[in-house]
């Protein structure tokens, strides 16, 4: 009888109607309609393709099958998909009308129809079909005995055509496998642009046959070969992603000028200064690869014809490696110090009626336009390239905002009003360690801006920006994911999808599924913590990391000089992430208690406080044989002291005066230890109030 009841219960569970609130879809589709029933996944599950898709769809469907059978443990009979109409009566039918082109303005829409005996994906192109497969994987549900897809109809398309991630491989070189696993993550989140920042003060990362000095003198031996780049472009293409390379000029020029100092703008000091001779015997200033972070003066000389000769030859070699229609030339943060100090450049400005360095930079930028245009490339640059004389074909990449003393969205609106297409990154700087809601609620379409429909259409979308001064291949995934999934939703989903709590709930599952793809944002935390704990039990380190976050903005690396590009990134701050898990949960518990001071709500707060008292004791014990634990002990003690007093407050047993208690909590608001901050500080203050 008991066995029969279990069987009946299993039957009820398998047929129970799932609700939208139970789905962990991200980005959230434009339309989701659920209905009764479900499609049960069995070993007979097969896929059939019709239409005229790009061959990339065969690899995409095969990867879908492997991810599905890996997730379910079912031994599917279908292996590799290699042609159309292989299985006419397959359970999953995919219909693609045409071959998708990698680029902007492609039709990426799809319609997903799940019925009890059949699943259909209809898409204009294979790009839409790939998106539909990602949504189908996210729809997978389970009960105690089986896996199934709930019957539903989903219609979906992106809100913005440009949905990207910028990865800086210049500050810290990111090996091929790091880039590839992040491309997989982008594809899973329906993002379609990978902006590859390949050149900066700290390194040149592209193999060049004609100018080998760049990799010999300016890469530290860490660069991508041309074959690796071609392979990466193909890898991205297979996943529907456009790669846009960036060579940052004329500023951020230390690496280029290390190889070719003769095209630099620095004034030469012969008496007591550093200089060397070029092959013609002319004195030139010496440059070196930059090891610190920050903004530096080395700048290309816009008055020197050789500058354009070298750049033209570089573009001739690099452009064919990237078949896409866009090339990013940087153009940011050129303060013009070396230009101001160089009489020859000042004379050049007068000769060409250029009143400011900004106008001189526009002159420089305009020389690059035909170099790129002959390769079918459209020039893109950071917002500093924008002046009245800039080509209207250029795309303006907006990055400055309140942190740089500008109103949010101002530079983007200014560019649009002047007739330029734009991409937004301000508010999407994931290297700054800001909380996820700051990115999630940051919309490329400026609120309150008086824009016509045509002007709105010139806002192409946005990019998450991952600068790598403080990340290594071990930690970069934890800085990109899972926050970039929330940015992906902002760029894909309807404008009114803004429920932060709902997003957080879905993101927990999505984050786990991203790691399933090969991303390391979860697993590598333990790699770092085991090193910090000297391979002892890391439970207390884990618990403390759940309430600590890395210092925000650029405060961790004061002046850009505390960490060089070869400094260790294996410390406690590197294991911590924004949106510390227990800090979010504790704040929710405190908010519930403020609304209802029930015994149950009180017990949730008490449990956290007791845990932090225990964690402090365990960390002290751990530190006896783990020197890297020592820097966090003062912070753990402050949290423990505050927790002990708050327990007394909750029991009405505290003997401290209000100001003494508040001083104790204020001690938790320190940023002086281990490059982290206690993310529960604000919630602790709420408890007192």
XYZ file of C-alpha atoms in Angstrom:
689
model
C 0.000 0.000 0.000
C 2.841 2.383 0.896
C 4.554 1.567 -2.444
C 1.300 2.258 -4.333
C 0.978 5.626 -2.584
C 4.525 6.570 -3.651
C 3.727 5.636 -7.248
C 0.533 7.685 -7.168
C 2.419 10.624 -5.671
C 5.051 10.367 -8.407
C 2.307 10.400 -11.007
C 0.733 13.490 -9.483
C 4.114 15.236 -9.311
C 4.974 14.472 -12.923
C 1.705 15.899 -14.192
C 1.562 18.896 -11.864
C 1.234 22.161 -13.740
C 4.372 24.230 -13.430
C 3.990 27.981 -12.961
C 5.966 30.769 -14.641
C 7.449 31.693 -11.261
C 9.139 28.280 -11.159
C 10.973 28.761 -14.447
C 14.611 29.861 -14.440
C 14.716 31.429 -17.884
C 17.354 34.077 -18.561
C 17.145 36.284 -20.471
C 13.386 36.215 -19.967
C 11.581 35.716 -23.317
C 9.207 38.272 -24.789
C 6.219 35.907 -24.426
C 5.791 32.720 -22.385
C 2.452 30.870 -22.330
C 2.253 27.640 -20.309
C -0.403 24.988 -20.731
C -1.373 21.658 -19.147
C 0.816 18.629 -19.724
C 4.436 18.044 -20.552
C 6.850 16.392 -22.935
C 8.760 13.560 -21.216
C 12.384 13.104 -22.290
C 13.350 9.488 -23.115
C 16.262 7.779 -24.859
C 14.242 7.925 -28.098
C 14.583 11.721 -28.193
C 15.852 12.818 -31.610
C 16.251 16.065 -33.564
C 15.503 16.832 -37.205
C 16.456 19.909 -39.222
C 14.819 21.416 -42.286
C 15.207 24.578 -44.334
C 18.346 26.355 -45.476
C 20.405 27.021 -42.317
C 24.096 27.776 -42.009
C 26.115 24.585 -41.298
C 26.848 25.997 -37.817
C 23.459 24.633 -36.815
C 24.716 21.031 -37.010
C 27.336 21.678 -34.329
C 24.836 23.688 -32.318
C 22.255 20.894 -32.285
C 24.903 18.293 -31.469
C 26.103 20.366 -28.517
C 22.488 20.744 -27.404
C 22.039 16.965 -27.421
C 25.238 16.380 -25.450
C 24.268 18.991 -22.863
C 20.804 17.476 -22.579
C 21.983 13.891 -22.197
C 24.719 15.089 -19.808
C 22.110 16.811 -17.685
C 19.638 13.932 -17.714
C 22.018 10.963 -17.798
C 19.930 9.491 -20.608
C 21.813 7.548 -23.284
C 20.309 9.098 -26.412
C 20.461 7.014 -29.552
C 21.236 10.012 -31.755
C 24.889 11.039 -31.829
C 26.120 13.714 -34.219
C 23.910 15.812 -36.469
C 25.499 16.200 -39.905
C 22.714 16.828 -42.429
C 19.147 18.010 -43.004
C 16.122 15.700 -42.790
C 17.986 12.913 -41.013
C 15.005 11.908 -38.871
C 11.744 13.206 -40.425
C 9.610 12.053 -37.472
C 11.922 13.317 -34.737
C 10.561 14.552 -31.411
C 12.282 17.929 -31.866
C 11.737 19.578 -35.257
C 13.815 22.663 -36.098
C 12.862 24.730 -39.143
C 15.240 27.497 -40.359
C 14.351 29.492 -43.451
C 17.819 30.904 -44.159
C 21.477 31.019 -43.228
C 22.210 33.569 -40.515
C 24.911 36.184 -41.016
C 27.131 37.051 -38.068
C 26.628 40.749 -37.459
C 24.071 43.345 -36.463
C 20.424 43.610 -37.482
C 20.036 39.897 -38.206
C 16.694 38.290 -37.425
C 17.395 36.389 -34.187
C 13.770 35.624 -33.348
C 12.391 32.149 -32.716
C 9.151 30.424 -31.780
C 9.302 27.444 -29.448
C 6.253 25.179 -29.246
C 6.325 22.318 -26.716
C 3.497 19.770 -26.909
C 3.084 16.409 -25.267
C 4.482 14.450 -28.232
C 6.334 17.053 -30.263
C 8.613 20.068 -29.854
C 9.016 22.580 -32.671
C 11.432 25.480 -33.103
C 10.647 27.809 -36.004
C 13.208 30.500 -36.786
C 13.991 32.748 -39.711
C 17.691 31.852 -39.407
C 19.871 29.360 -37.594
C 20.873 32.163 -35.190
C 17.330 32.259 -33.871
C 17.249 28.473 -33.731
C 20.393 28.445 -31.556
C 18.684 30.871 -29.165
C 15.611 28.644 -29.144
C 17.729 25.634 -28.172
C 19.170 27.572 -25.221
C 15.673 28.418 -24.019
C 14.570 24.805 -24.440
C 17.463 23.634 -22.244
C 16.446 26.170 -19.598
C 12.876 24.838 -19.723
C 13.960 21.373 -18.582
C 12.227 20.236 -15.375
C 12.343 17.064 -13.307
C 10.500 15.074 -10.699
C 11.626 12.047 -8.700
C 11.681 9.725 -11.703
C 12.009 11.658 -14.944
C 12.906 14.795 -16.888
C 10.378 16.742 -18.915
C 9.612 19.975 -20.749
C 6.347 21.693 -19.722
C 3.929 22.255 -22.567
C 4.285 25.871 -23.640
C 4.484 28.402 -26.437
C 7.351 30.889 -26.408
C 7.837 33.747 -28.861
C 11.074 35.626 -28.496
C 13.383 38.217 -30.032
C 16.048 40.622 -28.711
C 15.329 44.213 -27.711
C 18.815 45.395 -28.776
C 20.943 44.179 -31.652
C 24.302 44.698 -29.833
C 24.642 42.535 -26.715
C 28.276 42.173 -25.854
C 31.140 41.486 -23.505
C 34.492 43.289 -23.693
C 37.403 41.217 -22.387
C 40.759 42.903 -21.804
C 43.558 40.477 -22.710
C 46.254 43.160 -22.594
C 46.577 43.845 -18.841
C 46.453 40.162 -17.958
C 46.733 37.767 -20.875
C 43.783 35.364 -20.991
C 44.639 32.018 -22.640
C 42.593 30.511 -25.463
C 40.635 28.158 -23.197
C 39.536 31.099 -20.999
C 38.200 32.992 -24.009
C 36.431 29.936 -25.431
C 34.606 29.022 -22.237
C 33.402 32.621 -21.954
C 32.181 32.521 -25.557
C 30.130 29.483 -24.527
C 28.715 31.506 -21.662
C 27.819 34.386 -23.980
C 26.024 32.025 -26.364
C 24.050 30.488 -23.494
C 22.869 33.974 -22.520
C 22.008 34.914 -26.145
C 24.754 37.523 -26.366
C 26.182 38.118 -29.825
C 29.272 40.364 -29.572
C 32.702 39.616 -28.127
C 34.869 42.752 -27.991
C 38.487 41.633 -27.665
C 40.744 44.321 -26.168
C 44.106 43.126 -27.499
C 46.505 46.049 -27.141
C 47.216 48.433 -24.274
C 50.102 49.863 -22.243
C 50.705 46.465 -20.660
C 51.026 44.367 -23.784
C 50.564 43.650 -27.487
C 48.732 40.323 -27.902
C 48.520 39.676 -31.669
C 51.099 37.735 -33.681
C 52.310 39.875 -36.572
C 54.534 38.462 -39.316
C 55.543 41.842 -40.758
C 56.268 43.488 -37.406
C 57.670 40.696 -35.196
C 59.226 43.271 -32.840
C 55.788 43.772 -31.296
C 55.618 40.223 -29.990
C 59.348 40.000 -29.328
C 59.565 43.195 -27.259
C 56.021 44.074 -26.169
C 54.170 40.857 -25.298
C 56.275 39.107 -22.634
C 55.796 36.068 -24.873
C 52.058 36.055 -24.192
C 50.072 36.577 -27.389
C 47.617 34.868 -29.702
C 49.003 33.346 -32.868
C 47.200 34.134 -36.091
C 46.019 30.522 -36.277
C 44.620 30.768 -32.733
C 42.781 33.956 -33.669
C 41.302 32.360 -36.801
C 40.240 29.369 -34.733
C 38.665 31.664 -32.134
C 36.726 33.555 -34.797
C 35.405 30.244 -36.139
C 34.531 29.088 -32.603
C 32.576 32.297 -32.026
C 30.918 32.130 -35.445
C 29.683 28.611 -34.674
C 27.926 30.080 -31.628
C 26.448 33.093 -33.410
C 28.946 35.577 -31.945
C 30.737 38.439 -33.709
C 34.312 39.162 -32.575
C 35.386 42.814 -32.650
C 39.130 43.384 -32.099
C 40.533 46.471 -30.405
C 43.947 48.038 -30.906
C 43.933 51.056 -28.590
C 45.565 54.152 -30.174
C 46.892 56.852 -30.016
C 47.026 56.778 -26.196
C 47.670 53.659 -24.110
C 50.711 53.338 -26.358
C 53.461 51.964 -24.094
C 53.540 48.482 -25.650
C 53.527 49.656 -29.273
C 56.175 52.272 -28.520
C 58.360 49.734 -26.734
C 58.745 48.106 -30.145
C 58.637 51.309 -32.227
C 59.810 54.215 -30.022
C 60.468 56.336 -33.115
C 56.713 56.957 -33.550
C 56.260 58.144 -29.968
C 55.508 61.725 -28.917
C 57.858 61.960 -25.967
C 60.392 64.818 -26.064
C 63.935 63.514 -25.960
C 66.236 64.563 -23.148
C 69.849 63.966 -24.154
C 71.525 65.343 -21.025
C 70.812 63.057 -18.108
C 67.704 61.581 -19.732
C 67.150 58.211 -21.359
C 67.392 57.869 -25.098
C 68.714 55.534 -27.758
C 69.585 55.680 -31.454
C 67.456 54.319 -34.261
C 68.998 52.803 -37.372
C 69.354 56.227 -39.017
C 71.274 57.457 -35.992
C 68.563 59.854 -34.786
C 67.986 60.073 -31.049
C 64.638 58.629 -29.904
C 62.994 58.363 -26.509
C 62.958 55.021 -24.727
C 59.721 53.298 -23.707
C 58.907 50.160 -21.747
C 55.929 47.881 -21.181
C 53.834 49.308 -18.342
C 53.622 47.128 -15.222
C 51.196 49.269 -13.229
C 47.546 50.170 -13.748
C 46.310 53.636 -14.593
C 46.515 56.302 -17.286
C 49.958 56.914 -18.761
C 51.462 59.505 -21.086
C 53.047 57.384 -23.877
C 51.175 58.398 -27.018
C 51.679 57.866 -30.725
C 52.928 60.869 -32.697
C 50.125 62.080 -35.035
C 52.553 64.333 -36.901
C 54.898 61.514 -37.933
C 54.155 59.868 -41.323
C 55.797 56.667 -40.077
C 53.045 56.355 -37.437
C 50.456 55.915 -40.168
C 52.721 53.683 -42.262
C 53.130 51.219 -39.380
C 49.452 51.347 -38.414
C 48.414 50.821 -42.044
C 50.643 47.760 -42.283
C 49.308 46.424 -38.977
C 45.684 46.862 -40.073
C 46.514 45.174 -43.383
C 47.693 42.150 -41.424
C 45.207 42.122 -38.548
C 41.942 43.048 -40.313
C 41.762 39.874 -42.457
C 41.919 37.779 -39.272
C 38.540 39.214 -38.223
C 35.873 38.962 -40.964
C 33.334 41.104 -39.068
C 32.435 44.630 -40.167
C 33.752 46.528 -37.120
C 37.163 47.442 -35.704
C 37.635 49.214 -32.367
C 40.524 51.697 -32.273
C 40.166 52.695 -28.609
C 40.975 56.418 -28.586
C 40.337 56.845 -24.856
C 42.154 58.568 -22.010
C 44.710 60.423 -24.098
C 45.598 63.376 -21.911
C 47.966 64.793 -24.519
C 50.803 65.507 -22.069
C 53.487 64.389 -24.510
C 51.776 66.311 -27.322
C 51.796 69.503 -25.264
C 55.480 69.099 -24.472
C 56.564 68.405 -28.049
C 57.342 71.561 -30.128
C 57.224 69.593 -33.387
C 53.665 68.411 -32.661
C 52.616 71.916 -31.608
C 53.911 73.250 -34.921
C 51.967 70.512 -36.717
C 48.763 71.645 -34.951
C 49.258 75.230 -36.116
C 49.967 74.147 -39.675
C 46.699 72.166 -39.816
C 44.602 74.731 -37.896
C 44.016 72.336 -35.018
C 43.286 74.350 -31.901
C 43.041 71.583 -29.316
C 44.433 68.129 -28.648
C 40.914 66.839 -29.156
C 40.939 68.173 -32.697
C 44.413 66.719 -33.213
C 43.131 63.323 -32.089
C 40.245 63.608 -34.562
C 42.799 64.309 -37.293
C 44.625 61.141 -36.216
C 41.413 59.080 -36.081
C 40.316 60.227 -39.525
C 43.575 58.908 -41.009
C 42.576 55.456 -39.771
C 39.128 55.481 -41.398
C 40.350 54.687 -44.956
C 42.883 52.155 -43.614
C 39.995 50.202 -42.102
C 37.478 50.948 -44.839
C 39.558 49.223 -47.507
C 39.103 46.050 -45.438
C 35.364 46.622 -45.120
C 35.650 47.723 -41.496
C 33.631 50.409 -39.765
C 35.605 52.337 -37.141
C 34.466 52.216 -33.518
C 36.034 53.990 -30.566
C 35.507 55.082 -26.988
C 33.559 58.314 -26.631
C 36.649 60.555 -26.545
C 36.962 60.182 -30.331
C 33.777 62.221 -30.860
C 34.222 65.731 -32.300
C 32.400 67.770 -34.938
C 34.745 66.562 -37.682
C 34.508 62.818 -36.962
C 33.101 60.600 -39.710
C 29.393 59.862 -39.190
C 30.134 56.219 -39.943
C 32.035 55.851 -36.654
C 30.348 54.076 -33.749
C 30.690 55.822 -30.378
C 31.283 53.581 -27.371
C 29.902 55.439 -24.337
C 31.688 54.668 -21.067
C 31.780 57.799 -18.890
C 29.094 58.671 -16.360
C 28.614 59.807 -12.742
C 31.945 58.325 -11.614
C 33.662 60.556 -14.167
C 31.607 63.624 -13.239
C 29.067 63.318 -16.064
C 25.297 62.790 -15.812
C 24.249 59.205 -16.552
C 23.665 58.689 -20.253
C 24.857 62.172 -21.268
C 27.629 61.097 -23.628
C 25.379 58.510 -25.247
C 22.577 61.016 -25.833
C 25.051 63.630 -27.109
C 26.416 61.155 -29.654
C 22.946 60.146 -30.840
C 21.862 63.786 -31.168
C 24.907 64.394 -33.367
C 23.975 61.520 -35.651
C 26.202 58.701 -34.397
C 25.324 55.117 -33.607
C 26.229 54.243 -30.036
C 26.894 51.355 -27.666
C 26.610 51.780 -23.876
C 29.113 50.465 -21.343
C 28.729 53.021 -18.554
C 26.934 51.163 -15.762
C 28.093 47.798 -17.111
C 31.681 47.915 -15.784
C 31.784 44.514 -14.122
C 35.419 44.919 -13.026
C 34.341 47.551 -10.482
C 32.717 44.930 -8.219
C 29.420 46.809 -7.991
C 26.268 44.871 -7.016
C 24.250 43.137 -9.644
C 21.198 45.390 -9.370
C 23.308 48.394 -10.418
C 23.915 46.647 -13.751
C 20.483 45.064 -14.049
C 18.622 48.366 -13.689
C 21.005 50.231 -16.009
C 19.205 50.624 -19.334
C 20.849 51.623 -22.646
C 17.745 53.662 -23.422
C 18.203 56.788 -21.252
C 15.270 57.638 -19.024
C 13.680 60.986 -19.773
C 15.786 61.719 -22.844
C 13.921 63.477 -25.636
C 14.788 61.113 -28.493
C 12.898 60.475 -31.707
C 12.301 56.908 -32.908
C 15.128 57.304 -35.414
C 17.465 58.485 -32.669
C 16.450 55.608 -30.396
C 17.294 53.205 -33.229
C 20.857 54.551 -33.159
C 21.345 53.130 -29.654
C 22.553 49.697 -30.718
C 22.745 48.141 -27.248
C 25.428 47.617 -24.655
C 28.551 45.808 -23.512
C 29.685 44.467 -20.181
C 33.297 45.580 -19.773
C 35.855 43.321 -18.106
C 39.096 45.206 -17.541
C 41.740 42.867 -16.183
C 44.129 44.871 -14.000
C 43.039 42.718 -11.026
C 42.042 39.399 -12.540
C 43.852 36.275 -13.623
C 42.681 33.302 -15.700
C 41.726 31.681 -12.388
C 39.466 34.548 -11.245
C 38.193 36.209 -14.426
C 35.091 34.003 -14.703
C 34.002 34.989 -11.184
C 34.149 38.650 -12.169
C 32.193 38.126 -15.403
C 29.629 35.585 -14.204
C 26.920 35.421 -13.139
C 26.443 39.237 -13.257
C 26.809 39.335 -17.042
C 23.760 37.079 -17.305
C 21.739 39.882 -15.703
C 23.205 42.362 -18.198
C 22.296 39.957 -20.998
C 18.692 40.075 -19.796
C 18.709 43.876 -19.773
C 19.875 43.871 -23.395
C 17.533 41.131 -24.626
C 14.308 41.204 -22.616
C 11.446 43.680 -22.518
C 12.136 47.001 -20.807
C 9.677 46.254 -17.989
C 11.486 43.089 -16.828
C 13.086 44.726 -13.781
C 12.161 42.630 -10.709
C 15.532 42.278 -8.931
C 14.349 39.636 -6.447
C 12.925 37.498 -9.245
C 16.132 37.918 -11.247
C 18.235 36.808 -8.272
C 16.068 33.723 -7.817
C 16.454 32.673 -11.446
C 20.141 33.559 -11.498
C 20.989 30.959 -8.869
C 20.001 28.174 -11.255
C 21.428 29.927 -14.301
C 24.802 30.365 -12.557
C 24.979 26.645 -11.822
C 24.104 25.837 -15.448
C 26.805 28.205 -16.710
C 29.379 26.286 -14.723
C 28.056 23.128 -16.359
C 29.291 24.663 -19.640
C 32.848 24.794 -18.307
C 32.970 28.217 -16.672
C 34.859 28.278 -13.378
C 33.234 31.101 -11.423
C 32.012 28.756 -8.679
C 34.623 26.009 -8.515
C 37.716 28.227 -8.564
C 36.717 29.911 -5.318
C 37.674 26.735 -3.469
C 40.959 26.560 -5.379
C 41.913 29.958 -3.934
C 40.541 29.275 -0.462
C 42.449 25.988 -0.197
C 45.628 27.907 -0.939
C 44.777 30.537 1.683
C 43.917 27.845 4.246
C 47.099 25.906 3.494
C 45.031 22.895 2.413
C 43.219 22.665 5.739
C 39.458 22.626 6.206
C 38.163 25.748 4.426
C 34.604 25.776 5.798
C 35.202 28.899 7.918
C 36.906 30.687 5.023
C 33.940 29.841 2.835
C 31.492 31.190 5.408
C 33.447 34.410 5.865
C 33.782 34.905 2.101
C 29.979 34.758 1.968
C 29.771 38.070 3.851
C 32.772 39.849 2.333
C 33.119 41.606 -1.010
C 36.202 42.983 -2.791
C 36.731 46.713 -2.429
C 34.721 48.530 -5.068
C 35.743 50.891 -7.822
C 39.502 51.172 -8.118
C 40.112 51.466 -4.378
C 41.663 48.004 -4.074
C 44.664 49.046 -6.162
C 45.392 52.518 -4.775
C 47.047 54.680 -7.402
C 47.303 51.652 -9.668
C 50.635 50.776 -8.058
C 49.896 48.331 -5.239
C 49.456 45.513 -7.751
C 51.761 45.152 -10.721
C 50.756 43.043 -13.698
C 52.728 40.131 -12.267
C 51.535 40.408 -8.631
C 49.704 37.451 -7.025
C 45.929 37.340 -7.377
C 45.450 34.446 -4.983
C 44.334 36.349 -1.896
C 41.095 36.429 0.081
C 39.763 39.351 -1.965
C 40.207 37.243 -5.103
C 37.975 34.527 -3.652
C 35.277 37.033 -2.719
C 32.695 38.280 -5.197
C 30.102 41.052 -5.407
C 26.648 40.193 -4.074
C 28.028 38.092 -1.212
C 25.556 35.240 -0.771
C 24.939 35.453 2.973
C 24.845 39.254 2.912
C 21.888 39.130 0.531
C 20.154 36.443 2.630
C 20.841 38.270 5.906
C 19.435 41.524 4.569
C 16.272 39.726 3.522
C 15.978 38.147 6.982
C 16.428 41.557 8.652
C 13.798 43.134 6.408
C 11.337 40.367 7.278
C 12.039 40.854 10.985
C 11.453 44.596 10.708
C 8.035 43.885 9.227
C 7.146 41.116 11.664
C 9.129 40.507 14.858
C 7.979 36.912 15.145
C 10.036 34.244 16.877
C 10.599 32.539 13.537
C 11.952 35.699 11.864
C 14.078 36.449 14.899
C 15.578 32.944 14.824
C 16.843 33.497 11.276
C 18.844 36.532 12.389
C 20.119 34.743 15.483
C 21.365 31.847 13.335
C 23.483 34.198 11.227
C 24.938 35.991 14.254
C 25.867 32.720 15.956
C 27.478 31.474 12.762
C 29.714 34.543 12.505
C 30.815 34.181 16.123
C 31.825 30.590 15.414
C 33.530 31.519 12.141
C 35.793 33.957 13.986
C 36.929 31.236 16.404
C 37.511 28.762 13.569
C 39.523 31.279 11.539
C 41.786 31.953 14.522
C 42.423 28.199 14.828
C 42.996 27.896 11.062
C 45.513 30.752 11.063
C 47.881 28.818 13.340
C 49.176 27.085 10.212
C 47.987 29.433 7.462
C 49.753 32.836 7.187
C 47.393 34.054 4.446
C 44.474 33.899 6.911
C 46.085 36.473 9.213
C 45.012 39.614 7.244
C 41.306 38.812 7.637
C 41.340 38.068 11.378
C 40.771 41.679 12.552
C 37.710 41.947 10.324
C 36.323 38.585 11.454
C 36.784 39.682 15.086
C 34.904 42.942 14.483
C 31.984 41.010 12.978
C 32.050 38.560 15.887
C 32.040 41.370 18.478
C 29.113 43.078 16.779
C 27.247 39.783 16.474
C 27.648 39.042 20.185
C 26.238 42.426 21.169
C 23.368 42.184 18.700
C 22.377 38.835 20.198
C 22.102 40.601 23.557
C 20.086 43.401 21.937
C 17.636 40.904 20.469
C 17.204 39.388 23.942
C 16.963 42.832 25.582
C 20.083 42.023 27.625
C 22.547 44.535 26.225
C 24.189 46.891 28.738
C 25.737 49.126 26.082
C 24.417 52.594 25.396
C 23.005 53.306 21.938
C 26.051 55.284 20.797
C 28.428 52.576 22.101
C 26.484 49.955 20.195
C 26.504 52.029 17.039
C 30.265 52.543 17.352
C 30.671 48.779 17.512
C 28.679 48.379 14.306
C 30.585 51.239 12.662
C 33.798 49.293 13.209
C 32.402 46.764 10.722
C 32.370 49.506 8.093
C 36.135 49.380 7.671
C 37.973 48.865 4.396
C 41.404 48.462 5.950
C 41.786 44.697 5.924
C 42.603 42.219 3.156
C 41.189 44.468 0.384
C 37.610 43.507 1.301
C 34.627 45.053 3.041
C 31.944 43.498 5.206
C 28.828 43.513 3.072
C 26.506 42.982 6.051
C 27.307 46.354 7.618
C 24.148 48.121 6.408
C 21.950 45.226 7.541
C 23.581 45.185 10.970
C 22.668 48.866 11.372
C 19.064 48.031 10.497
C 18.908 45.535 13.370
C 19.907 48.229 15.871
C 17.407 50.708 14.516
